[in-house]
PDB file of C-alpha atoms in Angstrom:
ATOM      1  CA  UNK A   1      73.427  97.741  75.363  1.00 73.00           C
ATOM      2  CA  UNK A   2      75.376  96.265  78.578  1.00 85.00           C
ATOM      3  CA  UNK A   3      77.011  97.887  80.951  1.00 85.00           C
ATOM      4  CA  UNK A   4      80.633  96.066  79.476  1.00 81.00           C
ATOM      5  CA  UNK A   5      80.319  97.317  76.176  1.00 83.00           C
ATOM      6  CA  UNK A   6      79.466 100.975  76.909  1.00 86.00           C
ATOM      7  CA  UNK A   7      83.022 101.114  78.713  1.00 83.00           C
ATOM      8  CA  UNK A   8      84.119  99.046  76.308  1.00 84.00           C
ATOM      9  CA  UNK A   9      83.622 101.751  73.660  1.00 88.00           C
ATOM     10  CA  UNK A  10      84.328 104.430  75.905  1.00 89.00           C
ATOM     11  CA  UNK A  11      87.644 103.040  76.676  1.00 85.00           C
ATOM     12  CA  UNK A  12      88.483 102.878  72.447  1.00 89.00           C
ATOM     13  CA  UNK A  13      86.913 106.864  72.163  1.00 90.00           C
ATOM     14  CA  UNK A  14      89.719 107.932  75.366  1.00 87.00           C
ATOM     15  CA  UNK A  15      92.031 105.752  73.634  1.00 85.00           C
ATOM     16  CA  UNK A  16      91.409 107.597  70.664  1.00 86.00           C
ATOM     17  CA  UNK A  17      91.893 110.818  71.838  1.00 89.00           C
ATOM     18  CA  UNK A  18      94.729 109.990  73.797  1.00 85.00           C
ATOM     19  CA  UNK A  19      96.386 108.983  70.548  1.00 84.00           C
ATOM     20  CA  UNK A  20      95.349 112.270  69.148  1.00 86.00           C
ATOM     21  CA  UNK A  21      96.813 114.133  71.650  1.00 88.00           C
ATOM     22  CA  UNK A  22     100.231 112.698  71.536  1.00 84.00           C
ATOM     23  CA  UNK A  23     100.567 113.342  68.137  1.00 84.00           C
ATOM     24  CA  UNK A  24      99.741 116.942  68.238  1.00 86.00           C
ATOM     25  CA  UNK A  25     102.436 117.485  71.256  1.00 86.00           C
ATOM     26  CA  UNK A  26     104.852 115.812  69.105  1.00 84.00           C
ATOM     27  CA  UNK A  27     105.055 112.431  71.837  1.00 79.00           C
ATOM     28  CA  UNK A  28     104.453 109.601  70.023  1.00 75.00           C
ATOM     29  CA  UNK A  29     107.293 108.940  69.184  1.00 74.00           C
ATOM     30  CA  UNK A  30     109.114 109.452  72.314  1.00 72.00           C
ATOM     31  CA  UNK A  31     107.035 106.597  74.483  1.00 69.00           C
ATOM     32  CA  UNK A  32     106.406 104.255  71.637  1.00 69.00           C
ATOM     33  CA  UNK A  33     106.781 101.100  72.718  1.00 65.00           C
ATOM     34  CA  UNK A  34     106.764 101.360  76.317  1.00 62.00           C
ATOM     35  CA  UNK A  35     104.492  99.463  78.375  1.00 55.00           C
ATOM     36  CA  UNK A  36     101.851 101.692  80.515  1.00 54.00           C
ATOM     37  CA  UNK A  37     103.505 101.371  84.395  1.00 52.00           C
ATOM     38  CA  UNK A  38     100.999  99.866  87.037  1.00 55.00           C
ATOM     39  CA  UNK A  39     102.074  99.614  90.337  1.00 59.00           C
ATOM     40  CA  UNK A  40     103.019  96.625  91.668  1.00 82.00           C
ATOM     41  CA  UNK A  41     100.196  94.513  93.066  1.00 91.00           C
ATOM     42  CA  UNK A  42     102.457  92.004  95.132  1.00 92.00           C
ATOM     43  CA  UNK A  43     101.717  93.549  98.765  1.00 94.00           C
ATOM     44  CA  UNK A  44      98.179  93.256  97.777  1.00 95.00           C
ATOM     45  CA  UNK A  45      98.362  89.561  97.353  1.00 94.00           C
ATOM     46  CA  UNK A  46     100.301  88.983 100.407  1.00 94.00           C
ATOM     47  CA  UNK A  47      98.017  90.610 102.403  1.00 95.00           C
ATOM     48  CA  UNK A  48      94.705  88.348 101.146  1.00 96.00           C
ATOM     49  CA  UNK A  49      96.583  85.507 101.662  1.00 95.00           C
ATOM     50  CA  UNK A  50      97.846  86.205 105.546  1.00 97.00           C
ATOM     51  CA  UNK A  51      94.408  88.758 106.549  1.00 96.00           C
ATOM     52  CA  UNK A  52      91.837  87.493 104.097  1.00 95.00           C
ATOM     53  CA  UNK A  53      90.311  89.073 100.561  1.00 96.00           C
ATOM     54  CA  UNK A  54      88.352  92.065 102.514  1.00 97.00           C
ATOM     55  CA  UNK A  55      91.421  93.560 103.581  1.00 97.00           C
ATOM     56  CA  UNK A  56      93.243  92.966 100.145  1.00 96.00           C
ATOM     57  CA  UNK A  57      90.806  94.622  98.385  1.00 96.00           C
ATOM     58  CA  UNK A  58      90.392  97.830 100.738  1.00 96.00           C
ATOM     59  CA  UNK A  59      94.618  97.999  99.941  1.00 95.00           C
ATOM     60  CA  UNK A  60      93.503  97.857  96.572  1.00 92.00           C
ATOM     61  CA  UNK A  61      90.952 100.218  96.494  1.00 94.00           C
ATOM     62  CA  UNK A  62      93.250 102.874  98.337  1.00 94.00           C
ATOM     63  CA  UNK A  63      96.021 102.102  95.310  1.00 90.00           C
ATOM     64  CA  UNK A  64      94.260 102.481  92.483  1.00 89.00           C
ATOM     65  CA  UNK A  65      91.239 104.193  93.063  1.00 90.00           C
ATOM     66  CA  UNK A  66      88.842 102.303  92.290  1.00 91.00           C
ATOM     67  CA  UNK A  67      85.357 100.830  93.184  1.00 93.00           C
ATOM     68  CA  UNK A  68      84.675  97.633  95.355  1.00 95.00           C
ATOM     69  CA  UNK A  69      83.617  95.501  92.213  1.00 94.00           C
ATOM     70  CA  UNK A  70      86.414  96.294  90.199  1.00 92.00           C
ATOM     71  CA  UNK A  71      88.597  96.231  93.089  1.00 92.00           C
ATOM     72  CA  UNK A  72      87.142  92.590  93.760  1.00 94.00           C
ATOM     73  CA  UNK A  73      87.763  91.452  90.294  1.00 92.00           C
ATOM     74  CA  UNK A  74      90.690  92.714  90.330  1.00 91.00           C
ATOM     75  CA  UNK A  75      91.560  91.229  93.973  1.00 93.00           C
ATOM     76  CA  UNK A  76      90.767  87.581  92.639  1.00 93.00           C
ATOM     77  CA  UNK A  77      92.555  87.648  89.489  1.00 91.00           C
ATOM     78  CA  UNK A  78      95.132  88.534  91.025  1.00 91.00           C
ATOM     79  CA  UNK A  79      95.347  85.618  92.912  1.00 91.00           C
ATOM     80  CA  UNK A  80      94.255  83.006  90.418  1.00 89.00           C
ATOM     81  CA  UNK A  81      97.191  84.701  88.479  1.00 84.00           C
ATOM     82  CA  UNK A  82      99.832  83.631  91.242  1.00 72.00           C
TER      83      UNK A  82
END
């Protein structure tokens, strides 16, 4: 099995039980239909387009907390996006 679809279904099991767990504290209802908040990504853009992708993806890193591949991936569709 790859590496993608072992997250893949790892992501659907949290998802799962994420579900679960609303339900039982009675808070589906209240957030249904609202959009998971990210935080905005547009400093990290400006930055790899005036100091370069290194230092766009080190701001990214610190943000979200993630790795240096996903934070590369991340990084560069970011900026094919805008």
């Amino acid at each position: 099995m790859s590496e993608d679809y072992i997250l893949s279904m790892r992501v659907q099991e949290l998802e799962r039980q994420v579900a679960f767990l609303m339900a039982e504290l009675g808070l589906k209802d209240k957030y249904a239909g609202q959009a998971p908040t990210q935080p905005a990504d547009d400093d990290v853009v400006a930055l790899a387009r005036s100091k370069g992708l290194i230092e766009a993806i080190k701001l990214y890193r610190q943000k979200h907390g993630v790795g240096l591949a996903e934070a590369k991936a991340a990084v560069e569709a970011l900026l094919t996006a805008r």
